mmCIF file of C-alpha atoms in Angstrom:
data_model
loop_
_atom_site.group_PDB
_atom_site.id
_atom_site.type_symbol
_atom_site.label_atom_id
_atom_site.label_comp_id
_atom_site.label_asym_id
_atom_site.label_seq_id
_atom_site.Cartn_x
_atom_site.Cartn_y
_atom_site.Cartn_z
ATOM 1 C CA MET A 1 92.367 38.392 -106.782
ATOM 2 C CA ALA A 2 91.120 35.689 -104.393
ATOM 3 C CA ASP A 3 89.516 38.251 -102.062
ATOM 4 C CA GLU A 4 87.913 40.155 -104.945
ATOM 5 C CA THR A 5 86.464 36.924 -106.310
ATOM 6 C CA ALA A 6 85.130 35.989 -102.875
ATOM 7 C CA ALA A 7 83.423 39.356 -102.499
ATOM 8 C CA ALA A 8 81.849 39.088 -105.942
ATOM 9 C CA ALA A 9 80.645 35.557 -105.331
ATOM 10 C CA THR A 10 79.013 36.292 -101.994
ATOM 11 C CA ALA A 11 77.370 39.573 -103.034
ATOM 12 C CA PRO A 12 73.683 39.177 -103.935
ATOM 13 C CA ALA A 13 73.042 39.378 -107.659
ATOM 14 C CA THR A 14 70.832 42.174 -108.992
ATOM 15 C CA ALA A 15 67.437 40.622 -109.673
ATOM 16 C CA PRO A 16 65.333 41.525 -112.704
ATOM 17 C CA ALA A 17 62.318 43.766 -112.076
ATOM 18 C CA THR A 18 59.888 40.864 -112.502
ATOM 19 C CA ALA A 19 61.635 38.622 -109.953
ATOM 20 C CA THR A 20 60.375 38.660 -106.386
ATOM 21 C CA PRO A 21 62.457 36.161 -104.386
ATOM 22 C CA ALA A 22 65.986 37.168 -103.369
ATOM 23 C CA THR A 23 68.866 35.327 -104.976
ATOM 24 C CA GLN A 24 69.980 32.418 -102.813
ATOM 25 C CA GLU A 25 73.483 32.631 -101.356
ATOM 26 C CA VAL A 26 76.096 30.263 -102.750
ATOM 27 C CA ASP A 27 76.787 27.241 -100.546
ATOM 28 C CA TYR A 28 80.550 26.997 -99.998
ATOM 29 C CA SER A 29 80.360 23.923 -97.758
ATOM 30 C CA LEU A 30 81.053 20.303 -98.659
ATOM 31 C CA ASN A 31 77.287 19.863 -99.061
ATOM 32 C CA ASN A 32 77.784 21.511 -102.445
ATOM 33 C CA PRO A 33 79.201 18.867 -104.858
ATOM 34 C CA ASP A 34 80.840 21.636 -106.891
ATOM 35 C CA VAL A 35 82.864 22.710 -103.855
ATOM 36 C CA PHE A 36 84.055 19.151 -103.204
ATOM 37 C CA SER A 37 85.038 18.844 -106.879
ATOM 38 C CA LYS A 38 87.119 22.017 -106.719
ATOM 39 C CA TYR A 39 88.962 20.792 -103.626
ATOM 40 C CA LYS A 40 89.643 17.488 -105.405
ATOM 41 C CA ASP A 41 90.802 19.165 -108.619
ATOM 42 C CA ALA A 42 93.193 21.383 -106.654
ATOM 43 C CA ALA A 43 94.442 18.303 -104.798
ATOM 44 C CA GLU A 44 95.107 16.379 -108.012
ATOM 45 C CA ILE A 45 97.204 19.266 -109.304
ATOM 46 C CA ALA A 46 99.142 19.468 -106.038
ATOM 47 C CA HIS A 47 99.843 15.715 -106.196
ATOM 48 C CA ARG A 48 101.104 15.846 -109.782
ATOM 49 C CA VAL A 49 103.377 18.796 -109.120
ATOM 50 C CA LEU A 50 104.767 17.285 -105.911
ATOM 51 C CA GLU A 51 105.637 14.060 -107.763
ATOM 52 C CA ALA A 52 107.430 16.081 -110.461
ATOM 53 C CA VAL A 53 109.422 18.069 -107.888
ATOM 54 C CA ILE A 54 110.399 14.910 -105.986
ATOM 55 C CA LYS A 55 111.876 13.449 -109.190
ATOM 56 C CA LEU A 56 114.084 16.543 -109.486
ATOM 57 C CA ALA A 57 115.393 16.162 -105.924
ATOM 58 C CA VAL A 58 118.728 14.538 -106.796
ATOM 59 C CA ASP A 59 122.317 14.941 -105.672
ATOM 60 C CA GLY A 60 123.671 18.186 -107.155
ATOM 61 C CA ALA A 61 120.357 19.974 -107.763
ATOM 62 C CA THR A 62 119.750 23.267 -105.970
ATOM 63 C CA VAL A 63 116.918 23.951 -103.549
ATOM 64 C CA LEU A 64 116.059 27.067 -105.579
ATOM 65 C CA SER A 65 115.690 25.128 -108.842
ATOM 66 C CA LEU A 66 113.141 22.782 -107.234
ATOM 67 C CA CYS A 67 111.134 25.701 -105.854
ATOM 68 C CA GLN A 68 111.139 27.520 -109.184
ATOM 69 C CA GLU A 69 110.061 24.466 -111.156
ATOM 70 C CA GLY A 70 107.319 23.629 -108.663
ATOM 71 C CA ASP A 71 105.790 27.096 -108.883
ATOM 72 C CA LYS A 72 106.027 27.078 -112.669
ATOM 73 C CA LEU A 73 104.134 23.764 -112.804
ATOM 74 C CA LEU A 74 101.511 24.925 -110.299
ATOM 75 C CA ASP A 75 100.801 27.973 -112.447
ATOM 76 C CA GLU A 76 100.645 25.918 -115.643
ATOM 77 C CA GLU A 77 98.453 23.151 -114.241
ATOM 78 C CA THR A 78 95.909 25.447 -112.579
ATOM 79 C CA GLN A 79 95.451 27.416 -115.813
ATOM 80 C CA LYS A 80 94.475 24.216 -117.653
ATOM 81 C CA VAL A 81 91.289 23.702 -115.630
ATOM 82 C CA TYR A 82 87.985 25.611 -115.467
ATOM 83 C CA LYS A 83 88.854 27.533 -118.610
ATOM 84 C CA GLY A 84 86.501 30.359 -119.440
ATOM 85 C CA LYS A 85 85.156 30.632 -115.907
ATOM 86 C CA LYS A 86 85.681 33.824 -113.930
ATOM 87 C CA ILE A 87 87.179 32.235 -110.832
ATOM 88 C CA SER A 88 90.536 32.564 -109.136
ATOM 89 C CA LYS A 89 93.035 29.771 -109.784
ATOM 90 C CA GLY A 90 96.635 29.419 -108.816
ATOM 91 C CA ILE A 91 99.057 28.749 -106.007
ATOM 92 C CA ALA A 92 97.659 28.194 -102.521
ATOM 93 C CA PHE A 93 101.128 27.611 -101.111
ATOM 94 C CA PRO A 94 104.396 28.238 -102.977
ATOM 95 C CA THR A 95 106.845 25.392 -103.475
ATOM 96 C CA THR A 96 109.186 25.152 -100.499
ATOM 97 C CA VAL A 97 112.061 22.770 -99.865
ATOM 98 C CA SER A 98 113.406 22.519 -96.305
ATOM 99 C CA PRO A 99 116.600 20.427 -95.965
ATOM 100 C CA ASN A 100 117.670 18.476 -92.877
ATOM 101 C CA ASP A 101 117.310 20.529 -89.682
ATOM 102 C CA ILE A 102 115.237 23.304 -91.306
ATOM 103 C CA LEU A 103 111.713 22.617 -90.196
ATOM 104 C CA THR A 104 109.432 25.338 -91.550
ATOM 105 C CA PRO A 105 108.738 25.905 -95.272
ATOM 106 C CA TYR A 106 111.833 27.418 -96.910
ATOM 107 C CA THR A 107 112.108 29.035 -100.336
ATOM 108 C CA PRO A 108 115.304 30.973 -101.190
ATOM 109 C CA LEU A 109 115.655 33.935 -103.546
ATOM 110 C CA SER A 110 117.735 34.024 -106.729
ATOM 111 C CA THR A 111 119.044 37.456 -105.661
ATOM 112 C CA ASP A 112 120.480 36.029 -102.407
ATOM 113 C CA LEU A 113 123.487 34.365 -104.002
ATOM 114 C CA VAL A 114 124.549 32.277 -100.994
ATOM 115 C CA GLU A 115 121.114 30.783 -100.397
ATOM 116 C CA ALA A 116 120.426 30.391 -104.120
ATOM 117 C CA ALA A 117 123.512 28.185 -104.351
ATOM 118 C CA ILE A 118 122.414 25.677 -101.667
ATOM 119 C CA VAL A 119 122.920 22.252 -103.235
ATOM 120 C CA ILE A 120 121.084 19.042 -102.399
ATOM 121 C CA ALA A 121 123.323 16.123 -101.428
ATOM 122 C CA SER A 122 122.811 12.388 -101.027
ATOM 123 C CA GLY A 123 121.444 11.611 -97.572
ATOM 124 C CA ASP A 124 119.647 14.946 -97.227
ATOM 125 C CA VAL A 125 116.184 14.859 -95.655
ATOM 126 C CA LEU A 126 113.919 17.178 -97.650
ATOM 127 C CA LYS A 127 110.507 18.476 -96.620
ATOM 128 C CA ILE A 128 108.731 19.539 -99.819
ATOM 129 C CA GLN A 129 105.500 21.515 -99.490
ATOM 130 C CA LEU A 130 103.229 23.182 -102.043
ATOM 131 C CA GLY A 131 99.567 23.766 -102.787
ATOM 132 C CA ALA A 132 97.008 24.740 -105.428
ATOM 133 C CA GLN A 133 93.660 26.505 -105.208
ATOM 134 C CA ILE A 134 90.609 26.524 -107.445
ATOM 135 C CA ASP A 135 88.033 29.262 -106.805
ATOM 136 C CA GLY A 136 89.682 29.859 -103.434
ATOM 137 C CA PHE A 137 89.413 26.207 -102.302
ATOM 138 C CA PRO A 138 92.935 25.118 -101.303
ATOM 139 C CA ALA A 139 94.690 21.777 -101.277
ATOM 140 C CA ILE A 140 98.125 21.778 -99.647
ATOM 141 C CA ILE A 141 100.497 18.849 -99.439
ATOM 142 C CA SER A 142 103.889 18.126 -97.930
ATOM 143 C CA ASP A 143 106.062 15.024 -97.987
ATOM 144 C CA THR A 144 109.417 14.116 -96.469
ATOM 145 C CA ILE A 145 111.927 12.281 -98.620
ATOM 146 C CA VAL A 146 115.527 11.154 -98.303
ATOM 147 C CA VAL A 147 117.835 11.804 -101.251
ATOM 148 C CA GLY A 148 119.628 8.616 -102.257
ATOM 149 C CA GLU A 149 119.692 5.536 -100.058
ATOM 150 C CA PRO A 150 118.201 6.071 -96.576
ATOM 151 C CA LYS A 151 120.365 5.388 -93.515
ATOM 152 C CA PRO A 152 119.078 3.737 -90.300
ATOM 153 C CA ASP A 153 118.380 7.055 -88.532
ATOM 154 C CA ARG A 154 116.574 8.351 -91.633
ATOM 155 C CA ASN A 155 114.488 5.175 -91.807
ATOM 156 C CA GLU A 156 113.494 5.585 -88.174
ATOM 157 C CA LEU A 157 112.430 9.172 -88.797
ATOM 158 C CA LEU A 158 110.389 8.225 -91.876
ATOM 159 C CA LEU A 159 108.652 5.342 -90.095
ATOM 160 C CA ALA A 160 107.871 7.388 -86.997
ATOM 161 C CA THR A 161 106.492 10.195 -89.149
ATOM 162 C CA HIS A 162 104.338 7.822 -91.180
ATOM 163 C CA TYR A 163 102.793 6.075 -88.185
ATOM 164 C CA CYS A 164 102.308 9.292 -86.224
ATOM 165 C CA ASN A 165 100.515 10.854 -89.190
ATOM 166 C CA GLU A 166 98.232 7.854 -89.652
ATOM 167 C CA ALA A 167 97.441 7.869 -85.940
ATOM 168 C CA LEU A 168 96.793 11.626 -85.940
ATOM 169 C CA LEU A 169 94.252 11.355 -88.753
ATOM 170 C CA ARG A 170 92.382 8.597 -86.919
ATOM 171 C CA LEU A 171 92.417 10.589 -83.688
ATOM 172 C CA MET A 172 90.777 13.462 -85.599
ATOM 173 C CA LEU A 173 87.745 11.377 -86.544
ATOM 174 C CA PRO A 174 84.672 13.005 -84.927
ATOM 175 C CA ALA A 175 82.157 10.841 -83.075
ATOM 176 C CA ASP A 176 79.535 10.910 -85.847
ATOM 177 C CA ALA A 177 82.082 9.646 -88.394
ATOM 178 C CA HIS A 178 83.912 7.124 -86.205
ATOM 179 C CA PRO A 179 83.353 3.479 -87.215
ATOM 180 C CA SER A 180 83.154 2.276 -83.588
ATOM 181 C CA SER A 181 80.531 4.811 -82.504
ATOM 182 C CA THR A 182 77.046 3.399 -81.900
ATOM 183 C CA PRO A 183 73.885 4.814 -80.264
ATOM 184 C CA GLU A 184 74.421 2.399 -77.400
ATOM 185 C CA LYS A 185 78.093 3.278 -76.979
ATOM 186 C CA PRO A 186 78.931 6.640 -78.585
ATOM 187 C CA TYR A 187 82.577 7.346 -79.324
ATOM 188 C CA LYS A 188 84.193 10.161 -77.353
ATOM 189 C CA ALA A 189 86.784 12.115 -79.329
ATOM 190 C CA PRO A 190 90.143 12.546 -77.534
ATOM 191 C CA THR A 191 91.416 15.865 -76.219
ATOM 192 C CA SER A 192 94.428 17.554 -77.794
ATOM 193 C CA TYR A 193 96.450 16.462 -74.743
ATOM 194 C CA VAL A 194 95.562 12.803 -75.313
ATOM 195 C CA ILE A 195 96.381 13.159 -79.014
ATOM 196 C CA THR A 196 99.768 14.673 -78.191
ATOM 197 C CA GLU A 197 100.617 11.956 -75.652
ATOM 198 C CA THR A 198 99.673 9.187 -78.109
ATOM 199 C CA LEU A 199 101.880 10.636 -80.835
ATOM 200 C CA LYS A 200 104.760 11.085 -78.384
ATOM 201 C CA LYS A 201 104.579 7.350 -77.588
ATOM 202 C CA ILE A 202 104.742 6.389 -81.255
ATOM 203 C CA ALA A 203 107.638 8.763 -81.954
ATOM 204 C CA ALA A 204 109.586 7.451 -78.952
ATOM 205 C CA VAL A 205 109.531 3.911 -80.381
ATOM 206 C CA TYR A 206 111.802 5.173 -83.161
ATOM 207 C CA ASP A 207 113.867 7.503 -80.940
ATOM 208 C CA CYS A 208 112.129 10.564 -82.349
ATOM 209 C CA THR A 209 110.322 13.463 -80.728
ATOM 210 C CA LEU A 210 107.251 15.478 -81.586
ATOM 211 C CA VAL A 211 108.068 19.047 -82.628
ATOM 212 C CA GLU A 212 106.571 21.611 -80.277
ATOM 213 C CA SER A 213 103.644 23.770 -81.357
ATOM 214 C CA THR A 214 102.880 21.890 -84.572
ATOM 215 C CA THR A 215 99.510 23.323 -85.606
ATOM 216 C CA SER A 216 96.725 22.100 -87.884
ATOM 217 C CA PHE A 217 93.957 24.455 -89.018
ATOM 218 C CA VAL A 218 90.482 24.119 -90.453
ATOM 219 C CA PHE A 219 90.304 25.335 -94.067
ATOM 220 C CA ALA A 220 87.667 27.465 -95.774
ATOM 221 C CA ARG A 221 87.319 29.362 -99.017
ATOM 222 C CA ASN A 222 90.338 31.695 -99.315
ATOM 223 C CA GLU A 223 91.471 30.659 -95.827
ATOM 224 C CA ILE A 224 94.097 28.156 -94.655
ATOM 225 C CA GLU A 225 94.173 29.233 -91.003
ATOM 226 C CA GLY A 226 90.560 29.076 -89.855
ATOM 227 C CA LYS A 227 89.136 29.618 -86.395
ATOM 228 C CA LYS A 228 89.528 25.999 -85.323
ATOM 229 C CA ARG A 229 93.017 24.640 -84.700
ATOM 230 C CA LEU A 230 94.739 21.626 -83.183
ATOM 231 C CA VAL A 231 98.053 22.417 -81.495
ATOM 232 C CA LEU A 232 100.355 19.533 -80.621
ATOM 233 C CA LEU A 233 102.721 20.066 -77.697
ATOM 234 C CA PRO A 234 102.092 23.841 -77.446
ATOM 235 C CA GLY A 235 105.151 25.867 -76.486
ATOM 236 C CA GLU A 236 105.273 28.912 -74.249
ATOM 237 C CA GLY A 237 103.102 31.778 -75.512
ATOM 238 C CA ILE A 238 101.548 29.656 -78.263
ATOM 239 C CA PRO A 239 97.714 29.647 -78.537
ATOM 240 C CA LYS A 240 96.239 26.304 -77.513
ATOM 241 C CA SER A 241 93.832 24.135 -79.485
ATOM 242 C CA GLU A 242 90.420 25.592 -80.208
ATOM 243 C CA GLY A 243 87.359 23.797 -81.526
ATOM 244 C CA ALA A 244 87.269 20.212 -82.751
ATOM 245 C CA PRO A 245 87.026 18.420 -86.101
ATOM 246 C CA GLU A 246 83.443 17.979 -87.315
ATOM 247 C CA VAL A 247 81.640 16.410 -90.234
ATOM 248 C CA GLY A 248 81.699 18.943 -93.075
ATOM 249 C CA ASP A 249 85.157 20.292 -92.185
ATOM 250 C CA VAL A 250 88.197 20.499 -94.433
ATOM 251 C CA TRP A 251 91.467 20.543 -92.459
ATOM 252 C CA GLY A 252 95.113 21.099 -93.227
ATOM 253 C CA VAL A 253 96.778 18.534 -90.971
ATOM 254 C CA GLU A 254 100.435 19.128 -90.149
ATOM 255 C CA LEU A 255 102.807 16.743 -88.400
ATOM 256 C CA SER A 256 106.481 17.359 -87.596
ATOM 257 C CA LEU A 257 109.025 15.122 -85.897
ATOM 258 C CA SER A 258 112.683 15.485 -84.994
ATOM 259 C CA LYS A 259 115.645 13.275 -84.219
ATOM 260 C CA GLY A 260 116.597 15.918 -81.643
ATOM 261 C CA SER A 261 114.713 17.584 -78.803
ATOM 262 C CA GLY A 262 111.763 18.769 -80.865
ATOM 263 C CA LYS A 263 112.383 22.346 -79.762
ATOM 264 C CA VAL A 264 112.832 24.991 -82.439
ATOM 265 C CA LYS A 265 114.908 28.105 -83.003
ATOM 266 C CA GLU A 266 115.393 30.628 -85.793
ATOM 267 C CA VAL A 267 117.952 29.443 -88.349
ATOM 268 C CA PRO A 268 120.745 32.038 -88.623
ATOM 269 C CA GLY A 269 121.521 33.431 -92.059
ATOM 270 C CA LYS A 270 118.202 32.396 -93.597
ATOM 271 C CA ARG A 271 116.031 35.284 -94.790
ATOM 272 C CA PRO A 272 112.273 34.922 -94.172
ATOM 273 C CA THR A 273 110.911 34.953 -97.734
ATOM 274 C CA LEU A 274 107.463 33.475 -97.143
ATOM 275 C CA HIS A 275 104.668 35.922 -96.272
ATOM 276 C CA ARG A 276 100.908 36.279 -96.025
ATOM 277 C CA LYS A 277 98.571 39.241 -95.725
ATOM 278 C CA THR A 278 96.883 40.005 -92.410
ATOM 279 C CA GLU A 279 93.598 41.729 -91.633
ATOM 280 C CA THR A 280 95.432 44.976 -90.804
ATOM 281 C CA LYS A 281 94.641 47.857 -93.151
ATOM 282 C CA LEU A 282 97.056 50.768 -93.132
ATOM 283 C CA LEU A 283 98.198 53.462 -95.541
ATOM 284 C CA LEU A 284 101.850 52.691 -96.237
ATOM 285 C CA LYS A 285 104.346 55.552 -96.561
ATOM 286 C CA ARG A 286 106.860 54.210 -99.079
ATOM 287 C CA GLU A 287 106.034 53.786 -102.754
ATOM 288 C CA THR A 288 107.921 50.478 -102.944
ATOM 289 C CA SER A 289 105.827 49.194 -100.024
ATOM 290 C CA ARG A 290 102.567 50.176 -101.707
ATOM 291 C CA THR A 291 103.696 48.636 -104.998
ATOM 292 C CA THR A 292 104.598 45.391 -103.250
ATOM 293 C CA LEU A 293 101.331 45.214 -101.306
ATOM 294 C CA ASN A 294 99.193 45.942 -104.372
ATOM 295 C CA GLU A 295 100.910 43.159 -106.295
ATOM 296 C CA VAL A 296 100.405 40.761 -103.384
ATOM 297 C CA LEU A 297 96.688 41.520 -103.120
ATOM 298 C CA LYS A 298 96.214 41.184 -106.864
ATOM 299 C CA LYS A 299 98.122 37.931 -107.301
ATOM 300 C CA PHE A 300 97.725 36.013 -104.051
ATOM 301 C CA GLY A 301 94.883 37.467 -101.988
ATOM 302 C CA SER A 302 94.975 35.790 -98.580
ATOM 303 C CA PHE A 303 97.203 32.871 -99.619
ATOM 304 C CA PRO A 304 100.903 32.667 -98.642
ATOM 305 C CA PHE A 305 103.481 33.708 -101.217
ATOM 306 C CA GLY A 306 107.245 33.754 -101.673
ATOM 307 C CA LEU A 307 109.090 36.980 -102.481
ATOM 308 C CA ARG A 308 110.553 35.356 -105.608
ATOM 309 C CA GLN A 309 107.002 35.081 -107.022
ATOM 310 C CA LEU A 310 106.802 38.870 -107.263
ATOM 311 C CA ASP A 311 107.790 40.646 -110.480
ATOM 312 C CA ASP A 312 110.971 42.213 -109.092
ATOM 313 C CA GLU A 313 112.741 40.478 -106.203
ATOM 314 C CA ARG A 314 114.901 43.476 -105.347
ATOM 315 C CA THR A 315 111.953 45.854 -105.166
ATOM 316 C CA ALA A 316 110.019 43.262 -103.160
ATOM 317 C CA LYS A 317 112.861 42.914 -100.638
ATOM 318 C CA MET A 318 112.697 46.661 -100.013
ATOM 319 C CA GLY A 319 108.928 46.980 -100.075
ATOM 320 C CA ILE A 320 108.282 44.059 -97.765
ATOM 321 C CA VAL A 321 110.090 45.699 -94.828
ATOM 322 C CA GLU A 322 107.442 48.356 -94.109
ATOM 323 C CA CYS A 323 104.633 45.886 -94.863
ATOM 324 C CA VAL A 324 105.895 43.526 -92.155
ATOM 325 C CA ARG A 325 106.760 46.311 -89.698
ATOM 326 C CA SER A 326 103.228 47.697 -90.068
ATOM 327 C CA ASN A 327 101.727 44.194 -89.708
ATOM 328 C CA VAL A 328 100.010 44.489 -93.083
ATOM 329 C CA LEU A 329 101.910 41.343 -94.075
ATOM 330 C CA ARG A 330 103.111 38.570 -91.774
ATOM 331 C CA GLN A 331 106.423 36.844 -92.399
ATOM 332 C CA PHE A 332 107.065 33.171 -91.700
ATOM 333 C CA GLU A 333 110.323 32.830 -89.808
ATOM 334 C CA VAL A 334 112.742 30.115 -90.930
ATOM 335 C CA LEU A 335 112.841 27.744 -87.955
ATOM 336 C CA GLY A 336 114.970 24.670 -87.397
ATOM 337 C CA ASP A 337 115.676 22.048 -84.771
ATOM 338 C CA LYS A 338 117.425 23.565 -81.750
ATOM 339 C CA ASP A 339 119.972 20.720 -81.734
ATOM 340 C CA GLY A 340 120.581 20.824 -85.495
ATOM 341 C CA ALA A 341 119.020 17.367 -85.826
ATOM 342 C CA ILE A 342 117.192 16.110 -88.916
ATOM 343 C CA THR A 343 113.462 16.796 -89.025
ATOM 344 C CA SER A 344 110.391 15.691 -90.950
ATOM 345 C CA ARG A 345 107.088 17.304 -91.903
ATOM 346 C CA LEU A 346 103.939 15.953 -93.510
ATOM 347 C CA PHE A 347 100.935 18.015 -94.533
ATOM 348 C CA THR A 348 97.636 16.407 -95.476
ATOM 349 C CA THR A 349 94.486 18.164 -96.663
ATOM 350 C CA ILE A 350 91.482 16.148 -95.492
ATOM 351 C CA ALA A 351 87.713 16.342 -95.884
ATOM 352 C CA ILE A 352 85.529 14.959 -93.090
ATOM 353 C CA THR A 353 82.192 13.455 -94.102
ATOM 354 C CA LYS A 354 79.776 11.087 -92.373
ATOM 355 C CA ALA A 355 81.629 8.231 -94.066
ATOM 356 C CA GLY A 356 84.904 9.284 -92.423
ATOM 357 C CA ILE A 357 88.054 11.058 -93.582
ATOM 358 C CA THR A 358 89.040 11.516 -97.222
ATOM 359 C CA LYS A 359 92.665 12.386 -97.899
ATOM 360 C CA LEU A 360 92.265 15.037 -100.578
ATOM 361 C CA ALA A 361 95.996 15.730 -100.769
ATOM 362 C CA GLY A 362 98.554 13.816 -98.774
ATOM 363 C CA PRO A 363 102.023 12.262 -98.830
ATOM 364 C CA SER A 364 102.603 9.098 -100.829
ATOM 365 C CA PRO A 365 102.251 5.805 -98.923
ATOM 366 C CA ILE A 366 105.572 4.743 -97.413
ATOM 367 C CA ASP A 367 107.245 1.658 -98.900
ATOM 368 C CA LEU A 368 107.456 -0.575 -95.817
ATOM 369 C CA GLU A 369 109.515 -3.157 -97.709
ATOM 370 C CA LYS A 370 112.325 -0.677 -98.383
ATOM 371 C CA ILE A 371 112.004 1.538 -95.307
ATOM 372 C CA THR A 372 112.691 -0.839 -92.452
ATOM 373 C CA SER A 373 113.906 -0.770 -88.868
ATOM 374 C CA GLU A 374 114.527 -3.202 -86.033
ATOM 375 C CA LYS A 375 112.323 -0.975 -83.872
ATOM 376 C CA LYS A 376 108.615 -1.793 -83.978
ATOM 377 C CA ILE A 377 105.386 -0.594 -82.383
ATOM 378 C CA GLU A 378 104.201 -3.181 -79.865
ATOM 379 C CA ASP A 379 101.638 -1.224 -77.843
ATOM 380 C CA GLU A 380 98.313 -2.991 -78.499
ATOM 381 C CA ALA A 381 96.231 0.156 -78.054
ATOM 382 C CA ILE A 382 98.299 1.987 -80.692
ATOM 383 C CA LEU A 383 98.163 -0.966 -83.084
ATOM 384 C CA GLU A 384 94.376 -1.045 -82.701
ATOM 385 C CA LEU A 385 94.241 2.681 -83.381
ATOM 386 C CA LEU A 386 96.280 2.303 -86.574
ATOM 387 C CA ALA A 387 93.960 -0.500 -87.733
ATOM 388 C CA ILE A 388 90.874 1.739 -87.643
ATOM 389 C CA PRO A 389 89.674 2.520 -91.195
ATOM 390 C CA LEU A 390 89.584 6.213 -92.034
ATOM 391 C CA LYS A 391 86.471 5.702 -94.151
ATOM 392 C CA GLU A 392 83.572 3.284 -94.087
ATOM 393 C CA ALA A 393 83.454 0.871 -96.970
ATOM 394 C CA LYS A 394 80.695 1.642 -99.478
ATOM 395 C CA GLY A 395 77.394 0.245 -98.248
ATOM 396 C CA ALA A 396 78.663 -0.292 -94.716
ATOM 397 C CA SER A 397 76.581 2.533 -93.242
ATOM 398 C CA LYS A 398 73.436 1.159 -94.931
ATOM 399 C CA LYS A 399 74.080 -2.331 -93.524
ATOM 400 C CA LYS A 400 74.716 -0.837 -90.091
ATOM 401 C CA LYS A 401 71.459 1.135 -90.316
ATOM 402 C CA LYS A 402 69.442 -1.910 -91.443
ATOM 403 C CA LYS A 403 70.929 -3.968 -88.618
ATOM 404 C CA SER A 404 69.954 -1.273 -86.122
ATOM 405 C CA VAL A 405 66.377 -1.069 -87.492
ATOM 406 C CA LYS A 406 66.009 -4.851 -87.329
ATOM 407 C CA LYS A 407 67.223 -4.857 -83.729
ATOM 408 C CA ASP A 408 64.659 -2.146 -82.842
ATOM 409 C CA GLU A 409 61.842 -4.154 -84.456
ATOM 410 C CA GLU A 410 62.778 -7.203 -82.394
#
């Protein structure tokens, strides 16, 4: 549906016989206020649903029940907005709940009885991720929570994750949106290596490590893995960073930490249930495969989906095999910490404007009065980095401009 909508929106309209100028193409950049509004509306829905799912994350609840409720709410909330308009609306990322050492988004099936019965317990570290899209403009969010009362090692992980994420966002500020950049002394954006090394220092304060190959992508309409990417601590065979954040970009910023080595491995016994279509076009042989693919294209377009979102899980489990083998669909492997240590993941959808970075969808602010540790960041350079505002205060750019003009006149 998303792809069909995109094609219809970008195709030139048929002009009446009396009209001479060609119809102007739709602007899908942040310069179009309507586009920014759709990103924000999708983000508000994602926030509300995430808060609802977090409240359900209690001792005794199942991972499956949280995922099911999250998807139900995403569907309901997206259908309440832009009524009567012929645009795609729905889930940009299905609800996933990854406990403890499981690092990547995880969403079990009701037909896999063992995984469907996984119960949440007090002390579990849960990474909850989900997303909504309006007219193909996605907002994805992920937060890490601890069920019940946090323990010292959990507190350290939460604090390290919070500060690393805040630092990462500030390190992604481009020169023309950085508050310290002036014509006399322009700011030089750091390389991905410098960003990685800075985050490693922060994580080490709390005895945590950065997870290898954590990747952030630029977003676009109907696309959550754009051409530009930032790869932290790239592992062997992993594509390196490409491009850099710029004013006008929307990014999905991912950060993952571990209390172990930060190296990952496939989690045994966990079926990959999260998939996404590729650009490969191929005539599939099996009827179940064709049925599965047609449903995917109709419901999800280019956005990720969980097998349990399809009409018949059992048919989907059969049909998905040929789709993946033929590379028509890509599966997301279930990865966890190599040492079995607890992990964290945050995902923030940001918009970069000349005023700085706007968090469209992001984790809730950490409660620094409740989440405490004897370990503290003391590096002055890092503390200065964390103190940088993500956005200019209203009117600040005008004052700065007036000050610059006055200086030139003198």
